[in-house]
PDB file of C-alpha atoms in Angstrom:
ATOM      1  CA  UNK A  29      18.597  52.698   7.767  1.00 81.00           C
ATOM      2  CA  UNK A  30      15.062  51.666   9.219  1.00 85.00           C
ATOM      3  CA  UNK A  31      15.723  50.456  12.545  1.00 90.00           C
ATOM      4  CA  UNK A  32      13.097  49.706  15.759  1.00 94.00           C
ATOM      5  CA  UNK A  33      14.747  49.793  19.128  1.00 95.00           C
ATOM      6  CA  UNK A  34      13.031  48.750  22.099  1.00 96.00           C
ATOM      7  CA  UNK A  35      14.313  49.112  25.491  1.00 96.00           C
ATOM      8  CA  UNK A  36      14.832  47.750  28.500  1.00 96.00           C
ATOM      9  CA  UNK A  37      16.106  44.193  27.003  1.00 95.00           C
ATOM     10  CA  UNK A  38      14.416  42.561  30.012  1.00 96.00           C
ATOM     11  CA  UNK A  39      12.387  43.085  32.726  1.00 97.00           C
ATOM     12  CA  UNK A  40      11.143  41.477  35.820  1.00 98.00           C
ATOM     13  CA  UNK A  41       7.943  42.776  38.177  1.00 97.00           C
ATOM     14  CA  UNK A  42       5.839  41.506  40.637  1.00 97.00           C
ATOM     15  CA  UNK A  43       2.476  40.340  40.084  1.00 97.00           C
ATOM     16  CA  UNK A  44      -0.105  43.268  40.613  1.00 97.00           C
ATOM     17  CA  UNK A  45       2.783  46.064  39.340  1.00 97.00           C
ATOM     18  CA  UNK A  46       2.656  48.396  36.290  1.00 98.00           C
ATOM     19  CA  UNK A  47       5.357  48.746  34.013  1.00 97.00           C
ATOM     20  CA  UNK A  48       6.161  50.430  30.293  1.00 98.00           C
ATOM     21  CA  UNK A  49       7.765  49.071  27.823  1.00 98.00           C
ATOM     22  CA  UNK A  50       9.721  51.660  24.941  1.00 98.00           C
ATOM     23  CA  UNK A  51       9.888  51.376  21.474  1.00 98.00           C
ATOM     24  CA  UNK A  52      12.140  54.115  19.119  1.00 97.00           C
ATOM     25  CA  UNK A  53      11.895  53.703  15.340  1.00 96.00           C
ATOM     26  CA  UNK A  54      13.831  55.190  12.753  1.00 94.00           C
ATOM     27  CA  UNK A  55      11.515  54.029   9.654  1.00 88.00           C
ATOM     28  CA  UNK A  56      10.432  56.001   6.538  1.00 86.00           C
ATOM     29  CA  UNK A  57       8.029  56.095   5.070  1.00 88.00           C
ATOM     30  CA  UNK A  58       5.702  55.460   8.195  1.00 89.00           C
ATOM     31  CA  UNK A  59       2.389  53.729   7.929  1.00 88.00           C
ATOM     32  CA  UNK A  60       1.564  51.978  11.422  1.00 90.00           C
ATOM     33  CA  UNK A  61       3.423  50.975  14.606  1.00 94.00           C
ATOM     34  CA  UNK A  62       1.872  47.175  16.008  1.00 94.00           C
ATOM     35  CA  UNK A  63       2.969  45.695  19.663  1.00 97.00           C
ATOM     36  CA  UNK A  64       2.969  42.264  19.279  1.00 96.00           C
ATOM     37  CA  UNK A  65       2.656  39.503  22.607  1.00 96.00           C
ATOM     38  CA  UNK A  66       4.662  36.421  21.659  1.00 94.00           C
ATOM     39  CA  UNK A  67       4.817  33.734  24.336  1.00 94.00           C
ATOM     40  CA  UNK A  68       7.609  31.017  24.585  1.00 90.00           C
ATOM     41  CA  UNK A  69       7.638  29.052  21.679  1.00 88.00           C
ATOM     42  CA  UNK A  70       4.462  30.323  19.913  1.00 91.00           C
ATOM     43  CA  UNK A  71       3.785  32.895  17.165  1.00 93.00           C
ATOM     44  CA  UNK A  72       3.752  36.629  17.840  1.00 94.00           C
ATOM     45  CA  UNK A  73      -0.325  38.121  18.794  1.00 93.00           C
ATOM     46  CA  UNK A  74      -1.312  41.233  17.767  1.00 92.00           C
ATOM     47  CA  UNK A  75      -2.276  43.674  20.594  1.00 95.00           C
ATOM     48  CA  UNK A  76      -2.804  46.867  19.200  1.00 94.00           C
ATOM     49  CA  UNK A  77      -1.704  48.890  15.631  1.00 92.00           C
ATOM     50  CA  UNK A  78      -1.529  52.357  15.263  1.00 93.00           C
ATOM     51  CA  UNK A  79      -1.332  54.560  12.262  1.00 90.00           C
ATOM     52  CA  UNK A  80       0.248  57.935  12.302  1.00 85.00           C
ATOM     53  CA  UNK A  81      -2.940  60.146  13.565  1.00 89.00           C
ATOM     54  CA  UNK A  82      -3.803  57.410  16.219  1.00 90.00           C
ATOM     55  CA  UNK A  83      -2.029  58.481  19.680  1.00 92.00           C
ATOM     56  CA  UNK A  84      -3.308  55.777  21.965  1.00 95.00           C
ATOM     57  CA  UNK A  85      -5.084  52.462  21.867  1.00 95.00           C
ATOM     58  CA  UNK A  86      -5.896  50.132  24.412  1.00 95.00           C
ATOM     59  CA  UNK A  87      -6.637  46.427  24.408  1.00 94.00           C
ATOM     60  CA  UNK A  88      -7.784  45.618  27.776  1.00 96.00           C
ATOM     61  CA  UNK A  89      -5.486  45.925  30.362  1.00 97.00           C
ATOM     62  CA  UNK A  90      -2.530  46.832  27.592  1.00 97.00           C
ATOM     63  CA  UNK A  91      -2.307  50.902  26.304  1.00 97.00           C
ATOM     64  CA  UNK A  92      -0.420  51.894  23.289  1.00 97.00           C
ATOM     65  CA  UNK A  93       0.885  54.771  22.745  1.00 97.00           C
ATOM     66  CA  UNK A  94       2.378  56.871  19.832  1.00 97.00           C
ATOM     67  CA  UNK A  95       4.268  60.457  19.045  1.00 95.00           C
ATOM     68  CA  UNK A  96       4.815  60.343  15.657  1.00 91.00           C
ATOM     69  CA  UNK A  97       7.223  63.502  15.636  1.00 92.00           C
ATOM     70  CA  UNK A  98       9.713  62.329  18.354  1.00 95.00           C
ATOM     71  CA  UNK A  99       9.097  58.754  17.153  1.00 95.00           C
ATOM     72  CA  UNK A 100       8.456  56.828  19.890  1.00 97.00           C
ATOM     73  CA  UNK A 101       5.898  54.302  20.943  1.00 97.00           C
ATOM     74  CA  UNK A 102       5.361  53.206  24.630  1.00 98.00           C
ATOM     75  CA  UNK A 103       3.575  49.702  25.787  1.00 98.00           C
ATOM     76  CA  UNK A 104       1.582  49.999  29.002  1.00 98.00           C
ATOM     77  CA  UNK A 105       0.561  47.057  30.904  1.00 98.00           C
ATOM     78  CA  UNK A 106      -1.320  47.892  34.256  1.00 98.00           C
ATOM     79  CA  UNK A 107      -1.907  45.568  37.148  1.00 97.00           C
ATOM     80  CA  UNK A 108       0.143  42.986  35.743  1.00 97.00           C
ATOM     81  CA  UNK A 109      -0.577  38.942  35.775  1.00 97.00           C
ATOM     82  CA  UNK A 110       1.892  35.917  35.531  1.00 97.00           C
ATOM     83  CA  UNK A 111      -0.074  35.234  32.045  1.00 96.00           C
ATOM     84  CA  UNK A 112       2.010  38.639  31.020  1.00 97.00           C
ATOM     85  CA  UNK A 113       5.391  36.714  31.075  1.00 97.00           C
ATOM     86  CA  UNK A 114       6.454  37.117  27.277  1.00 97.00           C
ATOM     87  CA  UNK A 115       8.203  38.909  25.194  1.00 96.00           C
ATOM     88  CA  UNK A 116       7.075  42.111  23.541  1.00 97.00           C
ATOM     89  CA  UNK A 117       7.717  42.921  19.831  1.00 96.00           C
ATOM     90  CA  UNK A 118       7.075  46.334  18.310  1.00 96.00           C
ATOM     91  CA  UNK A 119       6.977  46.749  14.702  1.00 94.00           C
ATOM     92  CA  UNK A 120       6.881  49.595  12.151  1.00 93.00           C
ATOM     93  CA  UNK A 121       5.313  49.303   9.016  1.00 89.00           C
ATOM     94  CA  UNK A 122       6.576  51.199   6.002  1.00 84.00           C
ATOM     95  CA  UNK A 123       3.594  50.694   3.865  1.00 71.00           C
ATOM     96  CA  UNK A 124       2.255  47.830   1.967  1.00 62.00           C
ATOM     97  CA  UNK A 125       3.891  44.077   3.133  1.00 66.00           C
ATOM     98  CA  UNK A 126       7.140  45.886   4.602  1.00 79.00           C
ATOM     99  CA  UNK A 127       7.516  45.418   8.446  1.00 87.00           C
ATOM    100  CA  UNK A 128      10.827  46.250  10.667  1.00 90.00           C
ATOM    101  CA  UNK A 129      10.776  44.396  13.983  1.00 92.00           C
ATOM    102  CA  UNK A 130      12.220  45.429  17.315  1.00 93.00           C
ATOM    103  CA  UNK A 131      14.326  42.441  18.861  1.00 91.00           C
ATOM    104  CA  UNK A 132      11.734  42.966  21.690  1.00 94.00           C
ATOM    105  CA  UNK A 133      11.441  43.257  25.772  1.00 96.00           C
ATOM    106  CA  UNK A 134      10.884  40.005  27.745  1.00 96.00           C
ATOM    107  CA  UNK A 135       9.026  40.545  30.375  1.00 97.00           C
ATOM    108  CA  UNK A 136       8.604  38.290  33.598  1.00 97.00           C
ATOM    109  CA  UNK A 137       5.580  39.091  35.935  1.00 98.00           C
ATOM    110  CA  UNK A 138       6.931  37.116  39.079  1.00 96.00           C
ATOM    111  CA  UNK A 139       4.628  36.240  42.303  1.00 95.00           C
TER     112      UNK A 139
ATOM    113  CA  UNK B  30     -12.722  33.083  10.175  1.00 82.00           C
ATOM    114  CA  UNK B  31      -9.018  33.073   9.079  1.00 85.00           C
ATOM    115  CA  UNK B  32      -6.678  30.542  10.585  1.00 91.00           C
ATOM    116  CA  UNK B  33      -2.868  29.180   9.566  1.00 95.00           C
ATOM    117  CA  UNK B  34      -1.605  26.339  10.702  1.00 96.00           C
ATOM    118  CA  UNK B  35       2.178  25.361  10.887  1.00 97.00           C
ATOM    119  CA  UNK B  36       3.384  21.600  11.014  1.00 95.00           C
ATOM    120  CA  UNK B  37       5.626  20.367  12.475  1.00 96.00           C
ATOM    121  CA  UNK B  38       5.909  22.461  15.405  1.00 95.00           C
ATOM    122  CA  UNK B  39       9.363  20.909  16.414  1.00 95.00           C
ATOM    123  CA  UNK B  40      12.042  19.620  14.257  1.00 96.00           C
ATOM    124  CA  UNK B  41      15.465  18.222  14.770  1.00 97.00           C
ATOM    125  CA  UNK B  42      17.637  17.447  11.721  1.00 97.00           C
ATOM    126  CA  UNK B  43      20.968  16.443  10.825  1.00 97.00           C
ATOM    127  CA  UNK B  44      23.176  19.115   8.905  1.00 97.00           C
ATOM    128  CA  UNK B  45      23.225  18.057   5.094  1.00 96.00           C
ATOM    129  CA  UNK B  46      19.399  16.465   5.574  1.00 97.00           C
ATOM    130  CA  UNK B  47      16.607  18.729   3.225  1.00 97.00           C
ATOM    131  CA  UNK B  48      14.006  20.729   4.760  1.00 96.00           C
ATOM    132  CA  UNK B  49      10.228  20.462   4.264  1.00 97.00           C
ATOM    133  CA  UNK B  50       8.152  22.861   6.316  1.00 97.00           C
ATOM    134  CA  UNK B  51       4.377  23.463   5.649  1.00 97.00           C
ATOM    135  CA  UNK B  52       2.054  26.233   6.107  1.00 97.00           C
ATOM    136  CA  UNK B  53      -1.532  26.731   5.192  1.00 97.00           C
ATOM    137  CA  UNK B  54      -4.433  29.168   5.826  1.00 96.00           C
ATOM    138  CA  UNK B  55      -7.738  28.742   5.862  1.00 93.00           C
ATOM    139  CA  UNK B  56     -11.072  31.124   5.735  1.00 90.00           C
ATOM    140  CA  UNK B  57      -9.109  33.334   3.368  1.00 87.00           C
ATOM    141  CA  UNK B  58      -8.622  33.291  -0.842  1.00 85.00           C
ATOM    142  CA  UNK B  59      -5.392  34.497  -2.471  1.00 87.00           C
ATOM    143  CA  UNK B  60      -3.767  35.724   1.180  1.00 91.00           C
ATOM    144  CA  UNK B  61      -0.453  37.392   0.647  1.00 92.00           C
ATOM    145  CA  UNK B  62       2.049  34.714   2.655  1.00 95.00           C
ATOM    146  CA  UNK B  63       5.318  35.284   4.138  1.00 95.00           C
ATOM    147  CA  UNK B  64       8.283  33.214   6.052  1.00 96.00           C
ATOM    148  CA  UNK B  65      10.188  34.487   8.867  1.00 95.00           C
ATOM    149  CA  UNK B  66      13.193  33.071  10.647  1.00 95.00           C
ATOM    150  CA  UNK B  67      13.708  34.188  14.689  1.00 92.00           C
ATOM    151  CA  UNK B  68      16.820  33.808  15.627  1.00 84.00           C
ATOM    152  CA  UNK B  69      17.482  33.383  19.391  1.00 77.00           C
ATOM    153  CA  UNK B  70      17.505  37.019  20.792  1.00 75.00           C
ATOM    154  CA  UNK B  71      17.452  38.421  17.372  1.00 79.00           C
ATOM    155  CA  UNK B  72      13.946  40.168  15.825  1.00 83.00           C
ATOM    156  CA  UNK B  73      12.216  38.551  13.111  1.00 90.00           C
ATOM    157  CA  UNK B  74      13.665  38.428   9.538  1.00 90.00           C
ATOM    158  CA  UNK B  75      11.505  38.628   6.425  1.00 91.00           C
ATOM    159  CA  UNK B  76      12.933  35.495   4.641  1.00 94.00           C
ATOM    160  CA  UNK B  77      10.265  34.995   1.707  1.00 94.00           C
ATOM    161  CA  UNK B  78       6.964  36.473   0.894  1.00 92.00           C
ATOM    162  CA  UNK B  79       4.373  35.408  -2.188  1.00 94.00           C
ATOM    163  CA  UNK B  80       1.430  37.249  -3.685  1.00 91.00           C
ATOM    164  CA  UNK B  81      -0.199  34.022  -5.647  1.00 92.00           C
ATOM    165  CA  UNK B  82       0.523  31.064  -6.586  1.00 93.00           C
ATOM    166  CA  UNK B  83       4.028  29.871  -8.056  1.00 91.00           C
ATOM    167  CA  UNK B  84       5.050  33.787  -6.808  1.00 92.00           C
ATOM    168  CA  UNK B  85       7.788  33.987  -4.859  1.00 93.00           C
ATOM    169  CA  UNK B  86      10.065  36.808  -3.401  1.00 90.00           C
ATOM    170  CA  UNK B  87      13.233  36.282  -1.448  1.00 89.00           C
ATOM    171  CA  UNK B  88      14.314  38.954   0.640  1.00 83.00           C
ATOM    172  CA  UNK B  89      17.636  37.520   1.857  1.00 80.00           C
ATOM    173  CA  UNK B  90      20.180  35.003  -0.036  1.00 71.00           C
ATOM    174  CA  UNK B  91      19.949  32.304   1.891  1.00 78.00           C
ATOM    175  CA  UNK B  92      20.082  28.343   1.598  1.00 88.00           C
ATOM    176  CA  UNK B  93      16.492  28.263   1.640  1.00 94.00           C
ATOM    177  CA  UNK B  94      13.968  27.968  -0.865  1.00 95.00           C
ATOM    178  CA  UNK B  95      10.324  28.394  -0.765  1.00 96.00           C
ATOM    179  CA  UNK B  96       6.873  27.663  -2.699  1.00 96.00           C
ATOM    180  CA  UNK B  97       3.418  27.779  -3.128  1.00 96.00           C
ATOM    181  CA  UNK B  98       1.838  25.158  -4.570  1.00 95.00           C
ATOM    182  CA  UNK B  99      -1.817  26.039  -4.193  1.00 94.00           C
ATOM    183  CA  UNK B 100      -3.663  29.313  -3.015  1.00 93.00           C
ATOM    184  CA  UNK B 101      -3.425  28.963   0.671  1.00 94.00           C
ATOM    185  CA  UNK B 102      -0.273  26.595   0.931  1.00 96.00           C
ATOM    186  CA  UNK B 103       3.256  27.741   1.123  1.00 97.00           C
ATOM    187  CA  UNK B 104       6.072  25.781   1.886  1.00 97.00           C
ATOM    188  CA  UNK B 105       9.271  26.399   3.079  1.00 97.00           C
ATOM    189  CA  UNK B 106      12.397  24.016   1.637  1.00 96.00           C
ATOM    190  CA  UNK B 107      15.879  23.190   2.050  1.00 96.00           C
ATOM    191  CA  UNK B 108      17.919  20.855  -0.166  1.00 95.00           C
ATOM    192  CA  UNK B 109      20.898  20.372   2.366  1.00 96.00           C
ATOM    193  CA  UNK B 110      20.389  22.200   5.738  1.00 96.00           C
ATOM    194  CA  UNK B 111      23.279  24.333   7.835  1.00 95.00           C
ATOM    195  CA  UNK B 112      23.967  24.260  11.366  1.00 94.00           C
ATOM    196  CA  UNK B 113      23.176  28.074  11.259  1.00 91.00           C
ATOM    197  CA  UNK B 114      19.370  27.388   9.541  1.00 93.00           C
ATOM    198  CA  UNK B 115      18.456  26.438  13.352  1.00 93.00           C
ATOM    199  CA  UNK B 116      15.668  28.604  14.555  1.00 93.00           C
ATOM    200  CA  UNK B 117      12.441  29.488  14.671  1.00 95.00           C
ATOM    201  CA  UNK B 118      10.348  29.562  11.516  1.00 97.00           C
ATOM    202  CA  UNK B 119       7.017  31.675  11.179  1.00 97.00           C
ATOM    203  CA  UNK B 120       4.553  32.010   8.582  1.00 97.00           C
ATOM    204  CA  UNK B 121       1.926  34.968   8.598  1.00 95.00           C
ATOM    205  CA  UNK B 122      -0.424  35.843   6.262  1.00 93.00           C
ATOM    206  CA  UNK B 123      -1.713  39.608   5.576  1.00 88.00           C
ATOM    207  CA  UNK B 124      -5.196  40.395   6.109  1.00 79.00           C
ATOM    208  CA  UNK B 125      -6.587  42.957   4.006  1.00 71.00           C
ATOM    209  CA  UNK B 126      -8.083  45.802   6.105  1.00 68.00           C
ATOM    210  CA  UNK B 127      -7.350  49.257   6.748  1.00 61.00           C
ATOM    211  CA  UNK B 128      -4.153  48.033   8.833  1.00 70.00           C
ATOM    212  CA  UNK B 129      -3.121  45.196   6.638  1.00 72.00           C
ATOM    213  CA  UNK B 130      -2.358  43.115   9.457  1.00 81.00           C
ATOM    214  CA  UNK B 131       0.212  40.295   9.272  1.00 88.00           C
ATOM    215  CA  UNK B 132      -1.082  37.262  11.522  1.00 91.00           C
ATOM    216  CA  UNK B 133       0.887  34.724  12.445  1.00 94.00           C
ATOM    217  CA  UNK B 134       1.255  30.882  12.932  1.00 95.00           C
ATOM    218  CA  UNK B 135       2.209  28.950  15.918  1.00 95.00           C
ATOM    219  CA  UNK B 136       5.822  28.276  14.588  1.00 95.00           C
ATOM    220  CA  UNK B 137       8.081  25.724  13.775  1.00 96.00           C
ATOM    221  CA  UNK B 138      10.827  25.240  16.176  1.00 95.00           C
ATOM    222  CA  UNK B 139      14.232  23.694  13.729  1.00 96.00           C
ATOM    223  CA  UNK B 140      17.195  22.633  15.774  1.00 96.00           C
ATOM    224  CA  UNK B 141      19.955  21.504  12.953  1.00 96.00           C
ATOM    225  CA  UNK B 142      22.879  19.485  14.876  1.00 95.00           C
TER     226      UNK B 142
END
């Protein structure tokens, strides 16, 4: 069964902090992993996609990364801001129009 | 440059009432469309997706229907709603590119009391 599974649930940090977010998939056939920002209330914003020879991307102050054979994907956000506070979706593609969504990590950058 | 708009971006609706929610895209010609539902703590779930117009694919029985009308419209219906169609609706559209990307709207948010 394809399944994403992102970990921790939820997470709180203080303004200025690091912190990782996790993503394990169990999808086949794999054609891209995306992280996805989705504020309160709004629709999810792509923040980086990976395909399966890609092992890192960043988009700004947010790093991807992927290892295809253990299947895992990891979302790095350095020096955090209060504009962080979402939650954070990763999804697996399985090819053409097919996506499987993690039920995400909400984050909470407090001051 | 590709947009999609949702409307309304709040709804509240008595159980039994129909459904009308809207989505359209613009800067784009013949976009493969798609409707998700979030559930509250849940991921998202592929309810309907469309290729052209009058093409429809439903991915989950449901008592929702959906259409497209024209090119860059699709529309997502209800003839009687549930307490349990509360949620919140998205519509994406793919963008062709070596990714084919799925963007998304802002969202509709359906409470059904």
């Amino acid at each position: 069964k394809n399944q994403v599974e992102q970990s921790p649930q939820s997470l709180i940090i203080l303004e200025g902090k690091n912190c990782t977010l996790q993503c394990n998939y169990t999808v086949s056939p794999f054609s891209n992993l995306r992280w996805y920002k989705q504020d309160t209330g709004r629709g999810p914003v792509s923040l980086t996609i990976m395909t399966f020879s890609e092992n890192t991307k960043s988009n700004g102050r947010y790093t991807a990364t992927l290892d295809a054979d253990t299947k895992q994907s990891s979302l790095h956000i350095t020096a955090s801001q209060l504009s962080d506070s979402a939650s954070y979706i990763c999804v697996v593609s399985t090819g053409f129009q097919k996506l499987v969504f993690g039920t995400g990590t909400r984050l909470l950058v407090s001051p | 440059s590709q947009t999609i708009h949702q409307w309304p971006a709040t709804l509240v609706q008595p159980v039994g009432s129909p459904l009308s929610l809207e989505c359209t895209v613009e800067g784009t010609s013949n976009p493969n469309l798609y409707w998700y539902r979030q559930a509250a703590g849940r991921g998202l779930q592929l309810l309907f997706y469309s290729v052209g117009i009058g093409q429809i694919s439903s991915e989950v029985p449901q008592n929702l229907s959906a259409s497209r009308p024209q090119d860059r419209q699709f529309i997502l219906s209800s003839k009687k709603l549930l307490l349990s169609d509360s949620g919140f609706y998205l519509c994406a559209f793919l963008r062709q590119s070596s990714y084919n990307e799925q963007f998304f709207g802002p969202g509709t948010r359906l409470t059904v009391l």
